Structure formats: structure tokens, C-alpha cells
XYZ file of C-alpha atoms in Angstrom:
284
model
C 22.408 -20.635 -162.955
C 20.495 -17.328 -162.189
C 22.097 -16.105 -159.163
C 19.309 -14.411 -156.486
C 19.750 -11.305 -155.049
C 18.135 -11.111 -151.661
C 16.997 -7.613 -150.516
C 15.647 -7.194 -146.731
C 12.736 -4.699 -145.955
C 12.681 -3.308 -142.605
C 9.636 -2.150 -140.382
C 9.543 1.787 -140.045
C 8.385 3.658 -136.531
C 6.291 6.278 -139.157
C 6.246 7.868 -142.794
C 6.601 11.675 -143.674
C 6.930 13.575 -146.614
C 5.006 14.874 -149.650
C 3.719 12.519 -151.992
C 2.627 13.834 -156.013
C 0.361 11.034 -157.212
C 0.160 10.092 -160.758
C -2.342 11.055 -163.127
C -5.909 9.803 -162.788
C -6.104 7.116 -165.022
C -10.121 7.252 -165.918
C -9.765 11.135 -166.133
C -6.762 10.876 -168.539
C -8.832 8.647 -170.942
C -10.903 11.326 -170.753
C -8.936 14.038 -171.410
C -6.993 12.861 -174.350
C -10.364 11.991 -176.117
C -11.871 15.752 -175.141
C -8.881 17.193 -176.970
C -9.410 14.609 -180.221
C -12.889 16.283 -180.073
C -11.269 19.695 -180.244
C -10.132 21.421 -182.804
C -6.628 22.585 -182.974
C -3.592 22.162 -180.153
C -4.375 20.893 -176.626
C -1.881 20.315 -173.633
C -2.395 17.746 -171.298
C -0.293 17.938 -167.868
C 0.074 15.458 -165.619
C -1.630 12.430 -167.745
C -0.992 8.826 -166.643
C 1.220 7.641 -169.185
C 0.295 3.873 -168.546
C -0.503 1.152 -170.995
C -4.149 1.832 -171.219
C -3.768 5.529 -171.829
C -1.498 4.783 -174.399
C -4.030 2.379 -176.031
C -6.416 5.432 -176.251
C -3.593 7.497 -177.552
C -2.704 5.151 -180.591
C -6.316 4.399 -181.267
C -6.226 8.512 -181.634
C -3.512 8.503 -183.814
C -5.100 6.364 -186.171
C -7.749 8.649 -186.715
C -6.054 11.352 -187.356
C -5.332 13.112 -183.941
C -1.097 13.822 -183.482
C 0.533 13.208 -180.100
C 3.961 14.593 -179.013
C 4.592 13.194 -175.704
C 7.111 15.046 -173.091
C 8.280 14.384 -170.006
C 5.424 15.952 -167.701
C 3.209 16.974 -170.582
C 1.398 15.705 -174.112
C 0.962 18.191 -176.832
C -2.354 17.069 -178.789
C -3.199 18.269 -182.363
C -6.691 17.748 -183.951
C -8.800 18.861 -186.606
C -11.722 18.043 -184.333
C -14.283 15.534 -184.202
C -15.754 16.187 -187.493
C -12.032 15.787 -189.307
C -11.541 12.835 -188.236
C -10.118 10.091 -191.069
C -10.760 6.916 -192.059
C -7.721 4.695 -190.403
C -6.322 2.768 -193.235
C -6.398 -0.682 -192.159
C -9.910 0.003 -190.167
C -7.946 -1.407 -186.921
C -8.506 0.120 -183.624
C -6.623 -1.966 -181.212
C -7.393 -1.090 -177.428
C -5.308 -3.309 -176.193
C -6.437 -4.420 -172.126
C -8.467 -1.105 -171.684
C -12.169 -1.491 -171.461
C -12.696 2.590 -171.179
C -11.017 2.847 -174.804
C -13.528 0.767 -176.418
C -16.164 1.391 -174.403
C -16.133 5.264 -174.870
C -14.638 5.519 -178.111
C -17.231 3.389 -179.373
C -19.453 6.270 -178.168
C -17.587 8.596 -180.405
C -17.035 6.523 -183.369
C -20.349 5.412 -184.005
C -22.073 8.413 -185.542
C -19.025 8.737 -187.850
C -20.502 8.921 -190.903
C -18.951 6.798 -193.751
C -16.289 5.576 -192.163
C -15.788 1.802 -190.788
C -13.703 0.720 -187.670
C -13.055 -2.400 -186.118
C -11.934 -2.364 -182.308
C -10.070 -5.078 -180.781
C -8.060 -5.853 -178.130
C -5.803 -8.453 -176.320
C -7.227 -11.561 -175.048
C -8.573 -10.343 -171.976
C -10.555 -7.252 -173.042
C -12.461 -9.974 -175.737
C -13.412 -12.274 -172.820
C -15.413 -8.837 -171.362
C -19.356 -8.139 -172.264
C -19.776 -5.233 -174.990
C -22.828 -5.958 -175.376
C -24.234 -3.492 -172.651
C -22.819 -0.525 -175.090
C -24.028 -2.309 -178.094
C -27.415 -2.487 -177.386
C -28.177 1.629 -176.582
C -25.733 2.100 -179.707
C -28.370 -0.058 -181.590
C -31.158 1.853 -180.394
C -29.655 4.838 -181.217
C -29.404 3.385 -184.594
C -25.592 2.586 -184.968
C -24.746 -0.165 -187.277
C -22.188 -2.066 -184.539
C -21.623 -5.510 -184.675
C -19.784 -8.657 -182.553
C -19.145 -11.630 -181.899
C -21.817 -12.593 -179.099
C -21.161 -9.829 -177.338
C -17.484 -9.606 -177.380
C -15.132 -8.125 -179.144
C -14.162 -7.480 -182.346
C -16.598 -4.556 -182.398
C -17.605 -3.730 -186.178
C -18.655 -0.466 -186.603
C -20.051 1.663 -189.372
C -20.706 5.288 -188.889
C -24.383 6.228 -189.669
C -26.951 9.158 -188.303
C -27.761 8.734 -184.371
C -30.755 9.195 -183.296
C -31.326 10.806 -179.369
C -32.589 8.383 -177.117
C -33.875 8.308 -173.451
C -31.569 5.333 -172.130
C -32.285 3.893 -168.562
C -29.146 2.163 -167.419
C -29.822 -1.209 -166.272
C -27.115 -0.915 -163.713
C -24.859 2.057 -162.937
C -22.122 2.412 -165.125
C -19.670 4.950 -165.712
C -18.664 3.662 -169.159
C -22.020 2.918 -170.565
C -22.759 6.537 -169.431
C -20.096 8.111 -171.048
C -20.329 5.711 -174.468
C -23.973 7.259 -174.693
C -23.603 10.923 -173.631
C -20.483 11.068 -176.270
C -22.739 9.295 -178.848
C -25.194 11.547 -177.753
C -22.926 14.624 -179.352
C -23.245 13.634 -183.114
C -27.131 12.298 -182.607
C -30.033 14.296 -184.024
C -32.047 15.417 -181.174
C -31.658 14.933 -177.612
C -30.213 12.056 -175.729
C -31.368 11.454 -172.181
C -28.969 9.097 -170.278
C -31.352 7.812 -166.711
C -28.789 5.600 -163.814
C -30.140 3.867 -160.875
C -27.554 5.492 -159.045
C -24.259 8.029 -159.250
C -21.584 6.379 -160.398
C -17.937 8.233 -161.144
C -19.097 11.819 -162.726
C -16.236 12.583 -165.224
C -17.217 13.165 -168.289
C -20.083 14.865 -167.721
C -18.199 17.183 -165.824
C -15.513 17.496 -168.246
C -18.321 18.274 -170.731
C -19.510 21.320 -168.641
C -15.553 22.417 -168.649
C -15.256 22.559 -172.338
C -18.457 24.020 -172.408
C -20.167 21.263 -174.103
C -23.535 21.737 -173.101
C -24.930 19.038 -170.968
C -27.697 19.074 -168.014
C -28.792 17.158 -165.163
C -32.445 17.309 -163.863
C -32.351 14.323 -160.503
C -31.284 10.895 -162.173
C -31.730 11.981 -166.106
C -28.218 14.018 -168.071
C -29.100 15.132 -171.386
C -26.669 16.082 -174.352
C -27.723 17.341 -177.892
C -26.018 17.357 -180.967
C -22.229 18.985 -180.733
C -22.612 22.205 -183.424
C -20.202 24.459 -182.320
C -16.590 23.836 -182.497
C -14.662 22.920 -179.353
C -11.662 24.820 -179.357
C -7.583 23.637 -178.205
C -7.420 23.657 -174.391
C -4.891 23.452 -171.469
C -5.590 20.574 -168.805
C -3.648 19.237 -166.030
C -5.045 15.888 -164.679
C -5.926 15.803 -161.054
C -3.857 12.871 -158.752
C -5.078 9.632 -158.835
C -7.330 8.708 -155.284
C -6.598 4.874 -155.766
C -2.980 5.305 -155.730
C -3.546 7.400 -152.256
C -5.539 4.693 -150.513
C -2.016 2.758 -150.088
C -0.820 6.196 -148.455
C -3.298 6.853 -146.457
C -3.915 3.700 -145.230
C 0.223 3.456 -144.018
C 0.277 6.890 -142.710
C -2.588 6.248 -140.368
C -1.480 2.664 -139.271
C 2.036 4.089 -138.335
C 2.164 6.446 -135.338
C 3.273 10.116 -135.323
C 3.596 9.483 -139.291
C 2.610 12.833 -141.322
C 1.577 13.229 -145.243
C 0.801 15.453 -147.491
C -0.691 13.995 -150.429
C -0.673 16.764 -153.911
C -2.791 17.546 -156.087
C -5.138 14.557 -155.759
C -8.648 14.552 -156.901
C -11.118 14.971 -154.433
C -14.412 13.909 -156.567
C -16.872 12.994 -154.368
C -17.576 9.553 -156.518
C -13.862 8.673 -155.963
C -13.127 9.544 -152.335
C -15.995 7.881 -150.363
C -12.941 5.902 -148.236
C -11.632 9.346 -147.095
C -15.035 9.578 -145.648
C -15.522 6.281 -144.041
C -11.957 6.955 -142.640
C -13.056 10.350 -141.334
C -16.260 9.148 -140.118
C -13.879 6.578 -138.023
C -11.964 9.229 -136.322
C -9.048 9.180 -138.892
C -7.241 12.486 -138.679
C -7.617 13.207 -142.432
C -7.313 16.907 -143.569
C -8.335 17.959 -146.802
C -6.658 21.653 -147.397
């Protein structure tokens, strides 16, 4: 018999201290697939080692990209998006994350002459594809599935640019274009309803990939220069702060400071509302 050990939690008069947040977990999917793109040796501080960045990270691996991970940083070796290899079984597994497929799908798709097939556990093939599938078709990907779902079957052919009006606003449909956008032949025009989280294109514009916004519309043309290793530290993760900030303001004369946490305007709108409440919330 399993004996149980009883622990007992008591109630606190306030909280103070200094908090480092973990990695950004959309912006580390991000990052580690802007350094596959480059060419040569990237390091990436501060990346949320969970199990969906690590599902990006071996579906990397497979094609080609080398990952030595440390205890604070990850060490990333390319030969860019054009030396990419053919994995040998053709299996990308994502695992439970929806931003590997969905984005590396992006990427993958204009690979010419080489064949992937992403899957994932049982949850990520109960979740509709077929939003990324259908501008990939358009854009002239050969991509197949299984009524939407995954597996996705992909063969790399030429993209063509598109103008692609989002039927909803989607972060991951937006990114799986704009990247698909960077081995297309012409320009690719990516048109949301509304903002939704701004990463990647603003990654893009970091790396120097050219990319514009005119109102609603982003536009990307083909990638023909040759993105060179970069150093990266990922910003703090604003989710993980909500839990902070929502203790230190409930418990009197309590005092935070929360570091090096992103402060992206599509991922802090509850600082506002907080502010806007009378929340004494300083952002320094």
C-alpha cells in the first residue's frame, strides 16, 4: 500500500521578489526554425525547452539542422534552407504541437524533390489542417491528408505567390503562408480580418528577411539571399506572468518585478485591461 504524504499550503499576507519567466514558447518555435533557415551556427538563449519545442527541434534534426543543447543556451548548426536533406524514413513527427506542423509545413512545402510525412500523437490528428492545406494548394503544393487531419503528405514542388485572405485570424496560418511565401516565385500577399500575435513577421524584419505591411495585407517574396548564423535570446513568456500578476495584485503591500518578459502588444492586452482598472502595473 502506497503510503500518502500530506503537504499543507498556507495563506501568505503578500509576495516579493524577482521573477525570470521562461522562454516564450510561440517565439521559441520561431526561433529555432529562423536559425534552420540560416546558414551556418546560431545561438539561441533563453528558449523554452518544453515538449513542443523539442518536437520542432527533432523534426529539425531530421532534416539536417544539428542541435547541441546547454543549460541556458542551444547551439544550432545549418546549411540553410536550401541544404536541407531528405529525412530517411520521410517521418516528421510533431508530436502534440500544432505550431510545428502548422509552420513547418510552410517551410517544407516548396522543397523541391523531397517528400515528408508529418504526424503527430493522437491529439494533434483530431485538429483541422485543412485551413493550411488549402492556401498550400493554391499556392500549388502537392500536400495531402486524411480529411483534413493529419498525416500530412507532402511533396516539395515550385510555389507560386498568392494573395491569401484569411478566413479568420490566425497566427499559424499566417506564418505557414508568409514562410511558404519565401521559396514561392513571385510575391505572396497574406490579408487577416484582424491582428493576431505578430511574431514572425517581426522576426522576419530582424533577420532582415524582407517583408512589408501596407494596413491589413504583409507581403514576402522569394528568399535569394542567404540568411546568415545569428545570436537570439527569447523574450519571457506573458502567459506564465498572468499567474504573477494576478497574485501580486490580489495580495496587499505585495511587490514584483517580473524580467525580461515580452511586452508585444498582441500578447499583453491583460496588462492593459489591468491598467485600465487602476492596477498599479509598471512597465520599466
Amino acid at each position: 500500500m502506497t503510503d500518502h504524504i500530506k503537504k499543507t499550503v498556507s495563506p501568505v499576507e503578500s509576495i516579493r521578489g524577482q521573477i525570470t519567466l521562461p522562454g516564450d514558447k510561440s517565439i521559441s518555435h520561431r526561433a529555432l526554425m529562423f536559425a534552420a533557415i540560416a546558414k551556418g551556427c546560431s545561438k539561441i538563449k533563453h528558449l523554452n525547452i518544453g515538449a513542443d519545442a523539442l518536437s520542432t527541434i527533432a523534426c529539425l534534426q531530421k532534416l539536417g539542422v544539428n542541435f547541441q543543447l546547454g543549460k541556458f543556451t542551444v547551439d544550432v548548426e545549418s546549411p540553410g534552407i536550401h541544404g536541407w536533406k531528405q529525412p530517411q524514413d520521410g517521418i516528421l513527427n510533431c508530436g502534440n504541437s500544432g505550431t510545428t506542423v502548422r509552420l513547418l509545413a510552410g517551410l517544407l512545402a516548396g522543397q523541391e524533390d523531397l517528400e515528408f510525412t508529418m504526424t503527430g500523437d493522437a491529439s494533434l490528428s483530431a485538429r483541422p489542417m485543412q485551413r493550411i492545406i488549402d492556401p498550400l494548394t493554391k499556392m500549388g503544393a502537392d500536400i495531402r491528408a486524411q480529411d483534413g487531419h493529419l498525416p500530412l503528405h507532402i511533396r516539395g514542388k515550385k510555389l507560386t505567390g498568392i494573395h491569401y485572405t484569411l478566413p479568420v485570424a490566425s497566427a499559424q496560418v499566417k506564418s505557414c503562408v508568409l514562410f511558404a511565401g519565401l521559396s514561392a516565385q513571385g510575391k505572396t500577399y497574406v490579408e487577416e480580418p484582424q491582428l493576431s500575435r505578430d511574431h514572425t513577421e517581426n522576426m522576419m524584419k530582424m533577420f532582415r528577411i524582407p517583408i512589408f505591411r501596407n494596413k491589413d495585407i504583409l507581403s514576402v517574396h522569394t528568399l535569394r539571399r542567404v540568411i546568415p548564423g545569428f545570436e537570439y535570446s527569447v523574450p519571457g513568456d506573458p502567459s506564465s506572468a498572468a499567474f504573477w500578476v494576478a497574485a501580486g495584485l490580489l495580495l496587499p503591500k505585495s511587490r514584483l518585478l517580473l524580467r525580461k518578459m515580452s511586452l508585444n502588444p498582441t500578447r499583453i492586452a491583460f496588462i492593459k485591461l489591468l491598467k485600465s482598472c487602476g492596477a498599479d502595473i509598471d512597465i520599466i
